[in-house]
Amino acid sequence: MCGRYALFRWSPAFAALPGFPADQQPHWNFAPNAQVLLMHAGEGGRVLAPARWGLTPAWLKDLSKTPAHARAETLTEQPMFREPFRQRRGLLPANGFFEWRGAARKRPYWMTNGEPLMYFAALWEIYPVGGHEYLSVALVTQAAASLRRPLILDEHEQALWLSDEASPEQLAALLARSPVALRERPLATLVNDPQLDAPECLTPA
């Protein structure tokens, strides 16, 4: 399961997108419940906004039950995900994500696709708190052998995922697509600490 990812480097063009926070800081170790950066469709194109990683519908009262992940194979069947899948699809930009593998002692790996930024399919919701509206998000995952990885979309697939005009068949094809080829690098165990959010997270093994 992709429980952590990072966004610490971006281009000037990315930072010029509407909604990019003026105080956006680099992060090497996003974990569920963190504030992350969500990309979604706006009136004039793509926009960015801060969002809580953990999907929170307005009707949900127990914030300990906010899912950080939505399985691509079943999200159209789950009441929590059906409506955002139809109406509120977004993307989570990232430089890469972390994956732990092994039996007795799991080794962390840094996973990338070779691009400066990769984009994970996501679903988002609005939830009100104290008269204010906040965004929340779940990352869409797919099966990759015995693992679960983010559903990573290329430029054409991103446009389709964000489009209001995408057909159910087109979206179903995206959810069923084969996992992309990834590069991996074994890491030291410093990243095992979810409180560590620094370049040391990428220390090689």
Coordinates of N, CA and C in Angstrom, one line a residue:
M1 N 0.9 -1.2 0.0 CA 0.0 0.0 0.0 C 0.9 1.2 0.0
C2 N 0.5 2.2 -0.8 CA 1.2 3.5 -0.8 C 0.7 4.3 0.3
G3 N 1.4 4.2 1.5 CA 1.1 5.0 2.7 C 1.8 6.3 2.8
R4 N 2.8 6.5 2.0 CA 3.6 7.8 2.1 C 4.0 8.2 0.7
Y5 N 4.1 9.5 0.5 CA 4.7 10.0 -0.8 C 5.3 11.3 -0.5
A6 N 5.9 11.9 -1.6 CA 6.7 13.2 -1.4 C 6.4 14.1 -2.5
L7 N 6.5 15.4 -2.2 CA 6.4 16.5 -3.1 C 7.4 17.6 -2.6
F8 N 8.6 17.6 -3.1 CA 9.6 18.5 -2.6 C 10.2 19.4 -3.7
R9 N 9.9 19.1 -5.0 CA 10.4 19.8 -6.1 C 9.4 20.0 -7.2
W10 N 9.3 21.2 -7.7 CA 8.3 21.5 -8.8 C 8.9 22.6 -9.7
S11 N 8.3 22.8 -10.8 CA 8.7 23.8 -11.8 C 8.1 25.1 -11.6
P12 N 8.6 26.2 -12.1 CA 8.0 27.5 -12.1 C 6.6 27.5 -12.7
A13 N 6.4 26.7 -13.8 CA 5.1 26.6 -14.4 C 4.1 26.0 -13.5
F14 N 4.5 25.0 -12.7 CA 3.6 24.3 -11.8 C 3.2 25.3 -10.7
A15 N 4.2 26.1 -10.2 CA 4.0 27.0 -9.1 C 3.1 28.2 -9.5
A16 N 3.0 28.4 -10.9 CA 2.2 29.5 -11.4 C 0.7 29.1 -11.6
L17 N 0.4 27.8 -11.3 CA -1.0 27.4 -11.5 C -1.9 28.1 -10.4
P18 N -3.1 28.4 -10.8 CA -4.0 29.0 -9.8 C -4.2 28.2 -8.6
G19 N -4.1 28.8 -7.4 CA -4.3 28.1 -6.2 C -3.0 27.6 -5.5
F20 N -1.9 27.7 -6.2 CA -0.7 27.2 -5.6 C -0.4 28.1 -4.4
P21 N -0.3 27.4 -3.2 CA -0.1 28.2 -2.0 C 1.2 29.0 -2.0
A22 N 1.1 30.3 -1.6 CA 2.3 31.1 -1.5 C 3.3 30.6 -0.5
D23 N 2.8 29.9 0.5 CA 3.7 29.4 1.5 C 4.0 27.9 1.4
Q24 N 3.7 27.3 0.2 CA 3.9 25.9 0.0 C 5.4 25.5 0.3
Q25 N 5.5 24.5 1.2 CA 6.8 24.0 1.6 C 7.1 22.6 0.9
P26 N 8.4 22.3 0.7 CA 8.7 20.9 0.2 C 8.4 19.9 1.3
H27 N 7.9 18.8 0.9 CA 7.6 17.7 1.9 C 8.2 16.4 1.3
W28 N 8.9 15.7 2.2 CA 9.5 14.4 1.8 C 8.8 13.2 2.4
N29 N 7.7 13.4 3.1 CA 7.1 12.3 3.8 C 5.6 12.5 4.2
F30 N 4.8 12.7 3.1 CA 3.4 12.8 3.4 C 2.8 11.5 3.9
A31 N 2.0 11.6 4.9 CA 1.3 10.4 5.4 C -0.2 10.7 5.5
P32 N -1.0 9.7 5.6 CA -2.5 9.9 5.7 C -2.8 10.9 6.9
N33 N -3.8 11.8 6.7 CA -4.2 12.8 7.6 C -3.4 14.1 7.4
A34 N -2.3 14.1 6.6 CA -1.5 15.3 6.3 C -2.3 16.2 5.4
Q35 N -1.9 17.5 5.4 CA -2.4 18.4 4.4 C -1.5 18.2 3.1
V36 N -2.1 17.9 2.0 CA -1.4 17.6 0.7 C -1.9 18.6 -0.3
L37 N -1.4 18.6 -1.5 CA -1.7 19.5 -2.6 C -2.6 18.7 -3.6
L38 N -3.8 19.2 -3.8 CA -4.7 18.5 -4.7 C -4.9 19.4 -6.0
M39 N -4.8 18.7 -7.1 CA -5.1 19.4 -8.4 C -6.5 18.9 -8.9
H40 N -7.3 19.9 -9.3 CA -8.6 19.5 -9.9 C -9.0 20.5 -10.9
A41 N -10.1 20.2 -11.6 CA -10.5 21.1 -12.8 C -11.2 22.3 -12.2
G42 N -10.8 23.4 -12.7 CA -11.5 24.7 -12.4 C -12.2 25.3 -13.6
E43 N -12.7 26.5 -13.5 CA -13.4 27.1 -14.6 C -12.5 27.4 -15.8
G44 N -11.3 27.8 -15.5 CA -10.3 28.1 -16.6 C -9.3 27.1 -16.8
G45 N -9.4 25.9 -16.2 CA -8.4 24.9 -16.4 C -8.0 24.3 -15.0
R46 N -6.8 23.7 -14.9 CA -6.4 23.0 -13.7 C -6.1 24.0 -12.6
V47 N -6.5 23.7 -11.4 CA -6.2 24.5 -10.2 C -5.7 23.7 -9.1
L48 N -5.0 24.3 -8.2 CA -4.4 23.6 -7.0 C -5.1 24.1 -5.7
A49 N -5.2 23.2 -4.7 CA -5.7 23.6 -3.4 C -5.2 22.6 -2.4
P50 N -5.0 23.1 -1.2 CA -4.7 22.2 0.0 C -5.8 21.3 0.3
A51 N -5.5 20.1 0.7 CA -6.6 19.1 1.1 C -6.1 18.2 2.1
R52 N -7.0 17.7 2.9 CA -6.6 16.7 3.9 C -6.6 15.3 3.3
W53 N -5.5 14.6 3.5 CA -5.4 13.2 2.9 C -6.2 12.3 3.8
G54 N -7.5 12.1 3.4 CA -8.4 11.2 4.1 C -9.8 11.7 3.7
L55 N -10.5 11.0 2.9 CA -11.7 11.5 2.3 C -12.8 11.7 3.4
T56 N -13.4 12.9 3.4 CA -14.3 13.3 4.5 C -15.6 13.9 3.9
P57 N -16.6 13.0 3.6 CA -17.9 13.6 3.2 C -18.5 14.4 4.3
A58 N -19.4 15.3 3.9 CA -20.0 16.2 4.8 C -20.8 15.5 5.9
W59 N -21.3 14.3 5.5 CA -22.2 13.6 6.4 C -21.4 12.7 7.4
L60 N -20.1 12.6 7.2 CA -19.3 11.8 8.1 C -19.0 12.5 9.4
K61 N -19.3 11.8 10.5 CA -19.1 12.5 11.9 C -17.8 12.0 12.5
D62 N -17.4 10.7 12.2 CA -16.3 10.1 12.9 C -15.0 10.3 12.0
L63 N -14.2 11.3 12.3 CA -13.0 11.6 11.5 C -11.9 10.6 11.6
S64 N -12.1 9.6 12.5 CA -11.1 8.5 12.5 C -11.4 7.5 11.4
K65 N -12.5 7.7 10.7 CA -12.9 6.7 9.6 C -12.9 7.4 8.2
T66 N -11.9 8.2 8.0 CA -11.7 8.9 6.7 C -10.7 8.1 5.9
P67 N -11.1 7.4 4.8 CA -10.2 6.6 4.0 C -9.2 7.4 3.3
A68 N -7.9 7.0 3.3 CA -6.9 7.6 2.6 C -6.7 7.0 1.2
H69 N -7.3 5.8 1.0 CA -7.1 5.1 -0.3 C -8.5 4.6 -0.8
A70 N -8.6 4.5 -2.1 CA -9.8 4.0 -2.7 C -9.3 2.9 -3.8
R71 N -9.7 1.7 -3.6 CA -9.3 0.6 -4.6 C -10.0 0.9 -5.9
A72 N -9.1 0.9 -7.0 CA -9.6 1.1 -8.3 C -10.7 0.0 -8.7
E73 N -10.5 -1.2 -8.2 CA -11.4 -2.3 -8.6 C -12.8 -2.2 -8.1
T74 N -12.9 -1.5 -6.9 CA -14.2 -1.5 -6.2 C -14.8 -0.1 -5.9
L75 N -14.1 0.9 -6.3 CA -14.6 2.2 -5.9 C -16.0 2.6 -6.4
T76 N -16.3 2.1 -7.6 CA -17.7 2.4 -8.2 C -18.8 1.7 -7.4
E77 N -18.4 0.7 -6.5 CA -19.4 0.0 -5.8 C -19.5 0.5 -4.3
Q78 N -18.6 1.3 -3.9 CA -18.6 1.7 -2.5 C -19.3 3.0 -2.3
P79 N -20.3 3.1 -1.4 CA -21.1 4.3 -1.2 C -20.2 5.6 -0.9
M80 N -19.1 5.3 -0.2 CA -18.2 6.4 0.1 C -17.5 7.1 -1.1
F81 N -17.4 6.3 -2.2 CA -16.6 6.8 -3.3 C -17.4 7.0 -4.6
R82 N -18.7 6.5 -4.6 CA -19.4 6.5 -5.9 C -19.7 7.9 -6.4
E83 N -20.1 8.8 -5.5 CA -20.4 10.2 -6.0 C -19.2 11.0 -6.3
P84 N -18.1 11.0 -5.5 CA -16.9 11.7 -5.9 C -16.3 11.1 -7.2
F85 N -16.5 9.8 -7.4 CA -15.9 9.3 -8.7 C -16.7 9.9 -9.9
R86 N -18.0 10.1 -9.7 CA -18.8 10.7 -10.8 C -18.5 12.1 -11.0
Q87 N -18.3 12.9 -9.9 CA -18.3 14.3 -10.0 C -17.0 15.0 -9.5
R88 N -16.2 14.4 -8.7 CA -15.1 15.1 -8.1 C -13.8 14.2 -8.2
R89 N -13.3 14.2 -9.4 CA -12.0 13.5 -9.6 C -10.9 14.5 -9.6
G90 N -9.8 14.1 -9.0 CA -8.6 15.0 -9.0 C -7.3 14.2 -9.1
L91 N -6.2 15.0 -8.9 CA -4.9 14.4 -9.1 C -4.0 14.8 -7.9
L92 N -3.2 14.0 -7.4 CA -2.2 14.3 -6.4 C -0.8 14.3 -7.1
P93 N -0.2 15.5 -7.2 CA 1.1 15.6 -7.8 C 2.2 15.1 -6.8
A94 N 3.2 14.4 -7.3 CA 4.2 13.9 -6.4 C 5.5 13.7 -7.2
N95 N 6.6 13.7 -6.5 CA 7.9 13.4 -7.1 C 8.2 11.9 -7.0
G96 N 7.5 11.2 -6.1 CA 7.6 9.8 -6.0 C 6.9 9.3 -4.7
F97 N 7.0 8.0 -4.5 CA 6.3 7.4 -3.3 C 7.2 6.4 -2.7
F98 N 6.8 6.0 -1.5 CA 7.6 5.0 -0.7 C 6.8 3.7 -0.7
E99 N 7.6 2.6 -0.7 CA 7.0 1.3 -0.7 C 7.9 0.4 0.2
W100 N 7.3 -0.4 1.0 CA 8.0 -1.3 1.9 C 7.8 -2.7 1.5
R101 N 8.9 -3.5 1.3 CA 8.8 -4.8 0.9 C 9.7 -5.7 1.7
G102 N 9.3 -7.0 1.9 CA 10.1 -7.9 2.6 C 9.3 -8.7 3.6
A103 N 9.8 -9.7 4.2 CA 9.1 -10.5 5.1 C 9.3 -10.2 6.6
A104 N 10.4 -10.7 7.1 CA 10.7 -10.4 8.6 C 10.9 -8.9 8.8
R105 N 11.8 -8.3 8.0 CA 12.1 -6.9 8.2 C 11.9 -6.2 6.9
K106 N 10.9 -5.3 6.8 CA 10.6 -4.7 5.5 C 11.6 -3.6 5.2
R107 N 12.0 -3.5 3.9 CA 12.9 -2.5 3.4 C 12.1 -1.5 2.7
P108 N 12.4 -0.2 3.0 CA 11.7 0.9 2.2 C 12.4 1.1 0.9
Y109 N 11.6 1.5 -0.1 CA 12.1 1.8 -1.5 C 11.5 3.1 -1.9
W110 N 12.3 3.8 -2.7 CA 11.8 5.1 -3.3 C 11.4 4.7 -4.7
M111 N 10.1 5.0 -5.1 CA 9.6 4.6 -6.4 C 9.2 5.9 -7.2
T112 N 9.7 5.9 -8.5 CA 9.4 7.0 -9.4 C 9.2 6.4 -10.8
N113 N 8.7 7.3 -11.6 CA 8.5 6.9 -13.0 C 9.4 7.6 -14.0
G114 N 10.4 8.3 -13.4 CA 11.4 9.0 -14.3 C 11.0 10.4 -14.7
E115 N 9.8 10.8 -14.4 CA 9.3 12.2 -14.7 C 9.6 13.1 -13.6
P116 N 9.7 14.4 -13.9 CA 9.9 15.4 -12.8 C 8.8 15.4 -11.8
L117 N 7.5 15.2 -12.3 CA 6.4 15.1 -11.5 C 5.5 13.9 -12.0
M118 N 5.0 13.2 -11.1 CA 4.0 12.1 -11.4 C 2.7 12.5 -10.8
Y119 N 1.6 12.0 -11.4 CA 0.3 12.4 -11.0 C -0.6 11.1 -10.6
F120 N -1.0 11.1 -9.4 CA -1.8 10.0 -8.9 C -3.3 10.3 -9.0
A121 N -4.1 9.4 -9.5 CA -5.6 9.6 -9.6 C -6.1 9.7 -8.1
A122 N -7.1 10.6 -8.0 CA -7.6 10.8 -6.6 C -9.1 11.2 -6.7
L123 N -9.8 11.1 -5.6 CA -11.2 11.5 -5.5 C -11.2 12.6 -4.3
W124 N -12.0 13.6 -4.5 CA -12.1 14.6 -3.4 C -13.5 14.9 -3.0
E125 N -13.6 15.5 -1.8 CA -14.8 15.9 -1.2 C -14.6 17.2 -0.5
I126 N -15.8 17.9 -0.3 CA -15.8 19.1 0.6 C -16.4 18.8 1.9
Y127 N -15.8 19.2 3.0 CA -16.4 19.0 4.3 C -16.4 20.3 5.1
P128 N -17.5 20.7 5.7 CA -17.6 21.9 6.5 C -17.2 21.8 7.9
V129 N -16.5 22.8 8.4 CA -16.1 22.8 9.8 C -16.2 24.3 10.3
G130 N -17.0 24.5 11.3 CA -17.1 25.8 11.9 C -17.4 27.0 10.9
G131 N -18.2 26.7 9.9 CA -18.6 27.7 9.0 C -17.6 27.8 7.8
H132 N -16.6 27.0 7.8 CA -15.6 27.0 6.7 C -15.7 25.7 5.9
E133 N -15.4 25.7 4.6 CA -15.4 24.5 3.8 C -13.9 24.1 3.5
Y134 N -13.6 22.9 3.7 CA -12.3 22.3 3.5 C -12.4 21.2 2.5
L135 N -11.2 20.9 1.8 CA -11.2 19.8 0.9 C -10.5 18.6 1.5
S136 N -10.9 17.4 1.1 CA -10.3 16.2 1.5 C -10.1 15.3 0.3
V137 N -9.3 14.3 0.4 CA -8.9 13.5 -0.8 C -8.6 12.1 -0.4
A138 N -8.9 11.2 -1.3 CA -8.4 9.8 -1.2 C -7.6 9.4 -2.5
L139 N -6.5 8.7 -2.3 CA -5.7 8.3 -3.4 C -6.2 7.0 -4.0
V140 N -6.3 6.9 -5.3 CA -6.8 5.7 -6.0 C -5.6 4.7 -6.1
T141 N -5.8 3.5 -5.7 CA -4.7 2.5 -5.8 C -5.1 1.4 -6.7
Q142 N -4.2 0.7 -7.3 CA -4.4 -0.5 -8.1 C -3.5 -1.6 -7.7
A143 N -3.9 -2.8 -8.0 CA -3.1 -4.0 -7.7 C -1.8 -4.0 -8.6
A144 N -0.7 -4.3 -7.9 CA 0.6 -4.5 -8.7 C 1.3 -5.7 -8.1
A145 N 1.0 -6.9 -8.7 CA 1.5 -8.2 -8.1 C 0.8 -8.3 -6.7
S146 N 1.6 -8.5 -5.7 CA 1.0 -8.6 -4.3 C 0.9 -7.3 -3.6
L147 N 1.2 -6.2 -4.3 CA 1.2 -4.9 -3.7 C 0.1 -4.0 -4.2
R148 N -0.1 -2.8 -3.5 CA -1.0 -1.8 -4.0 C -0.2 -0.6 -4.3
R149 N -0.4 0.0 -5.5 CA 0.3 1.2 -5.8 C -0.6 2.3 -6.3
P150 N -0.2 3.5 -6.3 CA -1.1 4.6 -6.9 C -1.4 4.3 -8.3
L151 N -2.6 4.7 -8.7 CA -2.9 4.7 -10.2 C -2.3 6.0 -10.8
I152 N -1.2 5.8 -11.5 CA -0.4 6.9 -12.1 C -0.9 7.1 -13.5
L153 N -1.2 8.4 -13.8 CA -1.8 8.8 -15.1 C -0.8 9.6 -15.9
D154 N -0.7 9.4 -17.2 CA 0.1 10.3 -18.1 C -0.8 11.5 -18.5
E155 N -0.2 12.4 -19.3 CA -0.8 13.6 -19.6 C -2.2 13.4 -20.2
H156 N -2.3 12.6 -21.2 CA -3.6 12.3 -21.8 C -4.6 11.7 -20.8
E157 N -4.2 10.8 -20.0 CA -5.1 10.2 -19.0 C -5.5 11.2 -17.9
Q158 N -4.6 12.1 -17.6 CA -4.9 13.1 -16.6 C -6.1 14.0 -17.1
A159 N -6.0 14.4 -18.4 CA -7.0 15.2 -18.9 C -8.4 14.5 -19.0
L160 N -8.3 13.2 -19.3 CA -9.5 12.4 -19.3 C -10.1 12.2 -17.9
W161 N -9.3 12.0 -17.0 CA -9.7 11.8 -15.6 C -10.4 13.0 -15.0
L162 N -9.9 14.2 -15.4 CA -10.4 15.4 -14.9 C -11.6 15.9 -15.6
S163 N -11.9 15.4 -16.8 CA -12.9 15.9 -17.7 C -14.3 15.5 -17.2
D164 N -15.3 16.4 -17.3 CA -16.7 16.2 -17.0 C -17.3 15.4 -18.1
E165 N -16.7 15.3 -19.3 CA -17.2 14.7 -20.4 C -16.7 13.3 -20.6
A166 N -15.9 12.8 -19.8 CA -15.4 11.4 -19.9 C -16.5 10.4 -19.7
S167 N -16.6 9.4 -20.6 CA -17.7 8.4 -20.5 C -17.3 7.4 -19.4
P168 N -18.4 6.7 -18.9 CA -18.1 5.6 -17.9 C -17.2 4.6 -18.5
E169 N -17.2 4.3 -19.8 CA -16.4 3.3 -20.4 C -14.9 3.8 -20.4
Q170 N -14.7 5.1 -20.7 CA -13.3 5.6 -20.7 C -12.7 5.6 -19.3
L171 N -13.5 6.0 -18.3 CA -13.1 6.0 -16.9 C -12.8 4.5 -16.4
A172 N -13.7 3.6 -16.8 CA -13.4 2.2 -16.4 C -12.1 1.7 -17.0
A173 N -11.8 2.1 -18.2 CA -10.6 1.7 -18.8 C -9.3 2.2 -18.1
L174 N -9.5 3.5 -17.6 CA -8.4 4.0 -16.8 C -8.2 3.2 -15.5
L175 N -9.3 2.9 -14.8 CA -9.2 2.2 -13.6 C -8.6 0.8 -13.8
A176 N -8.8 0.2 -15.0 CA -8.3 -1.2 -15.3 C -7.0 -1.2 -16.0
R177 N -6.3 -0.1 -16.2 CA -5.1 0.0 -16.9 C -4.0 -0.8 -16.2
S178 N -3.0 -1.2 -16.9 CA -1.8 -1.9 -16.3 C -1.0 -0.9 -15.6
P179 N -0.4 -1.4 -14.5 CA 0.5 -0.5 -13.7 C 1.7 0.0 -14.6
V180 N 2.1 1.2 -14.4 CA 3.2 1.8 -15.2 C 4.5 1.2 -14.7
A181 N 5.5 1.2 -15.6 CA 6.9 0.7 -15.1 C 7.5 1.8 -14.2
L182 N 8.1 1.3 -13.2 CA 8.7 2.3 -12.2 C 10.2 2.0 -11.9
R183 N 10.9 3.0 -11.5 CA 12.2 2.9 -11.1 C 12.2 2.8 -9.6
E184 N 13.1 2.0 -9.0 CA 13.1 1.9 -7.5 C 14.5 2.0 -7.0
R185 N 14.6 2.5 -5.8 CA 15.9 2.7 -5.1 C 15.8 2.3 -3.6
P186 N 16.5 1.3 -3.2 CA 16.4 0.9 -1.8 C 16.9 2.1 -0.9
L187 N 16.3 2.2 0.3 CA 16.6 3.3 1.2 C 17.0 2.8 2.6
A188 N 17.7 3.7 3.3 CA 17.9 3.4 4.7 C 16.6 3.5 5.4
T189 N 16.5 3.1 6.6 CA 15.3 3.0 7.4 C 14.8 4.3 8.0
L190 N 15.5 5.4 7.8 CA 15.2 6.7 8.4 C 13.7 7.1 8.0
V191 N 13.3 6.8 6.8 CA 11.9 7.1 6.4 C 10.8 6.3 7.2
N192 N 11.2 5.3 7.9 CA 10.2 4.5 8.6 C 9.6 5.4 9.7
D193 N 10.3 6.5 10.1 CA 9.7 7.4 11.1 C 8.7 8.3 10.4
P194 N 7.4 8.2 10.6 CA 6.5 9.1 10.0 C 6.6 10.5 10.3
Q195 N 7.3 10.8 11.4 CA 7.5 12.2 11.9 C 8.6 12.9 11.1
L196 N 9.5 12.1 10.5 CA 10.6 12.7 9.8 C 10.1 13.3 8.4
D197 N 10.3 14.5 8.2 CA 9.9 15.1 6.9 C 11.1 16.0 6.4
A198 N 12.1 15.4 5.9 CA 13.3 16.1 5.5 C 14.0 15.3 4.4
P199 N 15.0 15.9 3.8 CA 15.7 15.1 2.7 C 16.3 13.8 3.1
E200 N 16.6 13.7 4.4 CA 17.1 12.4 4.9 C 16.2 11.2 4.7
C201 N 14.9 11.4 4.4 CA 14.0 10.3 4.0 C 14.5 9.6 2.8
L202 N 15.3 10.2 1.9 CA 15.7 9.6 0.7 C 17.2 9.1 0.8
T203 N 17.7 8.9 2.0 CA 19.0 8.4 2.2 C 19.1 7.0 1.7
P204 N 20.1 6.8 0.7 CA 20.2 5.4 0.1 C 20.6 4.4 1.2
A205 N 20.2 3.1 0.9 CA 20.6 2.0 1.8 C 22.1 1.8 1.7

